[in-house]
Amino acid sequence: MLSVAFLGLGAIGRPMARRIAGAGFPLTVWNRTSARASAFGHDVGVKTAPTAAEAVKNADVVVTCLSTSADVEQVMEGALSGMRDGSTLLDCTSGDPATSRRIAERAAAKKIGFVDAPVSGGVRGAEEGTLTVMCGGDARDLARVRPVIEAFGKKIVHCGPVGAGDAVKAMNQALLALTIWGTGEALVALAKSGVSPQVALEVINASSGRSNASMNLFPERVLNRAFPRTFRLALLDKDARIAAQIARDERVPAPLTQLAADLCTLSRKELGEEADHVEAVKVIEQWAGAEIK
Ligand code: NDP
């Protein structure tokens, strides 16, 4: 059985690590804020390490799930040299392709494989082990870590070389931002014109304007004003900005992708670092002076 180190017990890292432990892999966890790691270790019954370097030293697979690729680069700067020859770094952060390629090069120089493997499906998908996992890297590296990915992922897709998983994830996130914002605008305008959001969603969800936002996020989070905090708006902002950068790098005119990034940045400034991504609709509501409910 592959031994696993998991670095980063945030909102989605915790349920992913729990699935890995549940699948029987010997697991050691580390988190920057050590209280989170101790609570997790106690709860799930796995080993905790005081430093990232300590966590990775006997692992066949090191999973990172941090906020940004820059965080992964920073943490692995100290920890990479302690990883075993022939082991693999499986980075589940929604990262940026250029930084992932740089980390992969450093890893390769130490005979360590690298796979970028961002996930989609949210905290619930992680708890249920039904995440979509988009992977970039060498096919042999992916084959080696696939059993670990299968502990939390259902649809596992090899997208291309290192960075390809990050790129697909970033574009997916720009689309998510656009559908949240667009559905918010539509429902606020309809509410002001006298159509209830429930009725509007009943129609849209049986019509061509439907999306994950209209089918799941708005009914489960907006209409009931619950706005649970599962995925920070700050992280969606980071993702949409990566998407806009990829479009610029590839010289693809992408005004909507850029707009998605700008709207995320604007809402993030308005609502703060801890706001959930769906709370962005509150900005539209404030502008319009009307609520979706
Ligand atoms: P959180 O904000 O909940 O947690 C971030 C984690 O990264 C924490 O463990 C935090 O440690 C750690 N971290 C951040 N910066 C550093 C650093 N410089 N050094 C060491 N550790 C650091 O994020 P999520 O768990 O929600 O997201 C993690 C990744 O997964 C992100 O890239 C996100 O975009 C992606 N993702 C999240 C989803 C979700 O539904 N939440 C869905 C799909 C992808 P500490 O506890 O000390 O703050």
XYZ file of C-alpha atoms and ligand atoms in Angstrom:
341
model
C 0.000 0.000 0.000
C 1.367 3.434 -0.916
C 2.206 5.593 2.078
C 0.788 9.118 1.791
C 1.587 12.524 3.268
C -1.151 15.157 3.002
C -0.215 18.841 3.307
C -3.038 21.365 3.672
C -6.116 20.604 5.739
C -8.372 23.413 4.527
C -12.054 23.229 3.621
C -11.542 20.688 0.833
C -8.247 19.184 2.009
C -9.828 17.777 5.168
C -12.481 15.592 3.481
C -9.988 14.492 0.806
C -7.463 13.427 3.443
C -10.223 11.666 5.357
C -11.110 9.644 2.233
C -7.435 8.667 1.777
C -7.263 7.451 5.379
C -10.609 5.674 4.948
C -9.244 3.814 1.906
C -6.540 2.317 4.139
C -3.442 4.230 2.985
C -0.955 4.846 5.835
C -1.320 8.630 6.187
C 0.645 11.445 7.819
C -0.825 14.958 7.741
C 0.646 18.417 8.145
C -1.018 21.832 8.218
C 0.522 25.294 8.658
C -1.838 26.063 11.536
C -0.919 23.071 13.661
C -4.128 23.084 15.734
C -6.035 22.052 12.602
C -3.697 19.123 12.019
C -3.919 17.983 15.647
C -7.724 18.134 15.608
C -7.794 16.169 12.326
C -5.246 13.612 13.529
C -7.217 13.057 16.716
C -10.531 12.813 14.920
C -9.446 10.497 12.090
C -6.739 8.583 13.942
C -3.764 9.387 11.710
C -0.235 10.637 12.388
C 0.509 14.354 12.361
C 3.911 15.855 11.601
C 5.312 19.070 13.078
C 6.781 20.240 9.749
C 6.145 19.601 6.066
C 9.682 18.205 5.730
C 8.966 15.703 8.507
C 5.623 14.699 6.943
C 7.014 13.870 3.499
C 10.102 11.894 4.390
C 8.648 8.355 4.285
C 5.861 8.991 1.797
C 5.457 7.377 -1.615
C 2.927 10.062 -2.538
C 2.837 13.615 -1.174
C -0.513 15.334 -1.720
C -0.615 19.131 -1.514
C -3.900 21.040 -1.286
C -2.979 24.647 -0.495
C -4.505 27.954 -1.560
C -2.192 28.775 -4.468
C 0.707 27.359 -6.459
C 2.923 29.991 -4.839
C 2.101 28.427 -1.448
C 2.995 24.976 -2.818
C 6.278 26.303 -4.187
C 7.091 27.901 -0.844
C 6.225 24.822 1.249
C 7.980 22.397 -1.113
C 11.121 24.518 -1.300
C 12.070 23.133 2.088
C 10.348 19.763 1.806
C 11.240 18.550 -1.700
C 14.781 17.530 -0.811
C 13.419 15.302 1.966
C 11.172 13.305 -0.384
C 12.134 9.745 -1.340
C 13.675 8.941 -4.723
C 10.917 7.709 -7.006
C 8.111 9.268 -4.971
C 5.487 11.573 -6.508
C 4.150 15.002 -5.632
C 0.406 15.068 -6.360
C -0.667 18.705 -6.265
C -4.434 19.061 -5.831
C -4.243 22.831 -5.416
C -6.135 24.745 -8.133
C -2.848 26.106 -9.372
C -1.284 28.040 -12.177
C 0.406 26.093 -14.979
C 3.641 28.116 -15.084
C 4.389 27.616 -11.370
C 3.457 23.929 -11.587
C 5.897 23.462 -14.472
C 8.628 25.107 -12.391
C 7.921 22.871 -9.368
C 7.833 19.805 -11.654
C 11.267 20.657 -13.061
C 12.756 20.975 -9.581
C 11.110 17.698 -8.577
C 12.403 15.910 -11.697
C 15.954 17.000 -10.851
C 15.553 15.060 -7.598
C 13.962 12.023 -9.315
C 10.525 12.920 -7.970
C 7.427 12.838 -10.190
C 4.869 15.637 -10.318
C 1.178 15.584 -11.244
C -1.055 18.640 -11.047
C -4.496 17.349 -10.121
C -6.970 20.053 -9.202
C -10.451 18.881 -8.277
C -14.039 19.936 -8.835
C -17.181 18.948 -6.991
C -16.891 20.937 -3.782
C -16.715 19.846 -0.173
C -19.670 17.506 -0.608
C -18.016 15.806 -3.591
C -14.866 15.347 -1.504
C -16.837 13.839 1.381
C -18.604 11.451 -0.982
C -15.501 10.591 -3.023
C -17.103 11.821 -6.255
C -14.750 14.619 -7.242
C -13.733 15.228 -10.831
C -9.930 15.253 -10.963
C -8.153 16.908 -13.901
C -4.567 15.772 -14.199
C -1.462 17.101 -15.889
C 1.785 15.176 -16.093
C 3.519 12.081 -17.312
C 1.223 9.051 -17.814
C 3.499 6.840 -15.690
C 3.460 9.312 -12.787
C -0.311 9.470 -13.003
C -0.605 5.675 -13.069
C 1.505 5.503 -9.898
C -0.715 7.901 -7.922
C -4.070 6.877 -9.433
C -5.020 4.582 -6.490
C -4.685 7.584 -4.136
C -6.754 9.811 -6.456
C -9.423 7.100 -6.617
C -9.935 7.494 -2.859
C -11.569 10.892 -3.452
C -12.165 11.113 -7.209
C -14.744 9.518 -9.480
C -13.997 11.021 -12.874
C -10.228 11.148 -13.348
C -9.070 12.689 -16.614
C -5.515 12.939 -17.949
C -5.629 16.361 -19.622
C -2.059 16.542 -20.956
C 1.441 17.464 -19.729
C 2.212 19.217 -16.425
C 0.020 22.326 -16.092
C -2.823 20.971 -18.243
C -4.934 20.069 -15.196
C -4.439 23.555 -13.767
C -5.386 25.150 -17.085
C -8.634 23.182 -17.436
C -9.542 23.926 -13.830
C -8.943 27.667 -14.250
C -11.176 27.844 -17.330
C -13.876 25.823 -15.554
C -13.750 28.317 -12.708
C -14.082 31.320 -15.030
C -17.227 29.671 -16.414
C -18.477 29.090 -12.863
C -17.937 32.755 -11.997
C -19.748 33.881 -15.142
C -22.771 31.645 -14.522
C -23.064 32.717 -10.879
C -22.866 36.385 -11.825
C -25.164 36.047 -14.875
C -27.795 34.062 -12.990
C -27.631 36.627 -10.184
C -28.239 39.505 -12.609
C -31.137 37.643 -14.240
C -32.864 36.799 -10.966
C -32.474 40.276 -9.461
C -33.877 41.879 -12.625
C -36.752 39.393 -12.702
C -37.467 39.927 -8.982
C -37.685 43.686 -9.586
C -40.020 43.119 -12.510
C -42.320 41.014 -10.325
C -41.300 37.406 -11.081
C -40.364 35.374 -8.017
C -36.886 33.769 -8.144
C -38.475 30.351 -7.429
C -40.679 30.635 -10.502
C -37.831 32.021 -12.595
C -35.555 29.094 -11.622
C -38.300 26.562 -12.293
C -38.404 27.829 -15.884
C -34.663 28.405 -16.392
C -33.813 24.960 -15.019
C -36.077 23.397 -17.640
C -34.655 25.667 -20.346
C -31.411 26.455 -22.130
C -30.085 29.031 -19.661
C -29.574 26.465 -16.899
C -26.214 25.755 -15.277
C -24.769 24.317 -12.093
C -25.346 27.771 -10.608
C -29.043 27.818 -11.468
C -29.674 24.129 -10.748
C -27.734 23.725 -7.531
C -26.095 26.832 -6.096
C -29.038 29.238 -6.212
C -31.715 26.804 -4.924
C -29.480 25.422 -2.182
C -27.673 28.580 -1.078
C -29.213 31.828 -2.315
C -33.002 31.442 -2.216
C -32.837 30.268 1.409
C -30.193 32.944 2.218
C -27.982 30.200 3.714
C -24.760 31.141 1.867
C -22.692 28.368 3.515
C -18.959 29.044 3.443
C -17.479 26.094 1.539
C -15.289 27.721 -1.116
C -13.855 31.180 -0.604
C -14.551 33.898 -3.148
C -10.864 34.843 -2.806
C -9.977 31.429 -4.276
C -12.417 31.821 -7.177
C -10.840 35.222 -7.828
C -7.417 33.541 -7.927
C -8.768 30.915 -10.366
C -10.433 33.402 -12.720
C -7.273 35.515 -12.806
C -5.257 32.421 -13.765
C -7.764 31.775 -16.582
C -7.445 35.353 -17.862
C -3.647 35.068 -17.742
C -3.701 31.837 -19.760
C -5.844 33.543 -22.418
C -3.407 36.479 -22.524
C -0.384 34.165 -22.726
C -1.993 32.293 -25.607
C -3.043 35.565 -27.321
C -6.694 34.597 -27.298
C -9.044 37.597 -27.081
C -11.148 36.652 -24.046
C -13.177 39.610 -22.813
C -15.621 37.437 -20.832
C -12.849 35.559 -19.042
C -11.255 38.887 -18.121
C -14.638 40.187 -16.974
C -15.099 37.097 -14.780
C -11.743 37.859 -13.149
C -12.554 41.553 -12.690
C -15.969 40.817 -11.157
C -14.423 38.317 -8.754
C -11.750 40.821 -7.712
C -14.336 43.545 -7.228
C -16.648 41.307 -5.139
C -13.696 40.017 -3.110
C -12.734 43.601 -2.210
C -16.339 44.355 -1.313
C -17.032 41.209 0.746
C -13.654 40.270 2.217
C -11.322 37.267 2.292
C -13.663 34.899 4.123
C -16.794 35.394 1.962
C -18.042 32.363 0.041
C -17.951 32.474 -3.782
C -21.754 32.449 -4.059
C -21.952 35.555 -1.866
C -20.800 37.528 -4.933
C -24.501 37.827 -5.803
C -24.852 40.090 -2.750
C -22.913 42.732 -4.664
C -25.469 42.656 -7.499
C -28.241 42.833 -4.888
C -26.614 45.850 -3.234
C -26.254 47.638 -6.572
C -29.879 46.882 -7.487
C -31.381 47.443 -4.036
C -33.246 44.112 -4.217
C -32.737 40.609 -2.833
C -33.150 37.196 -4.444
C -35.467 35.344 -2.065
P -8.861 26.970 2.524
O -8.713 28.431 2.419
O -9.987 26.398 3.304
O -7.505 26.310 3.092
C -6.256 26.647 2.556
C -5.224 25.672 3.068
O -3.940 26.056 2.557
C -5.092 25.677 4.590
O -4.698 24.398 4.996
C -3.983 26.697 4.807
O -3.320 26.536 6.049
C -3.057 26.321 3.671
N -2.139 27.386 3.276
C -2.432 28.536 2.635
N -1.311 29.250 2.419
C -0.288 28.523 2.929
C 1.122 28.732 3.012
N 1.710 29.827 2.512
N 1.860 27.775 3.614
C 1.285 26.664 4.109
N -0.042 26.412 4.069
C -0.812 27.334 3.487
O -8.890 26.438 1.004
P -9.625 25.163 0.395
O -9.313 23.949 1.184
O -11.039 25.500 0.107
O -8.892 25.092 -1.036
C -7.618 24.496 -1.229
C -7.375 24.443 -2.748
O -8.395 23.652 -3.361
C -7.446 25.845 -3.413
O -6.527 25.919 -4.449
C -8.887 25.884 -3.939
O -9.001 26.779 -5.031
C -9.115 24.429 -4.323
N -10.514 23.975 -4.329
C -11.379 24.214 -3.278
C -12.688 23.783 -3.338
C -13.680 24.010 -2.226
O -14.859 23.674 -2.419
N -13.301 24.529 -1.067
C -13.196 23.065 -4.521
C -12.199 22.811 -5.528
C -10.930 23.267 -5.446
P -3.887 27.239 7.393
O -4.882 26.284 7.962
O -2.689 27.428 8.216
O -4.515 28.556 6.963
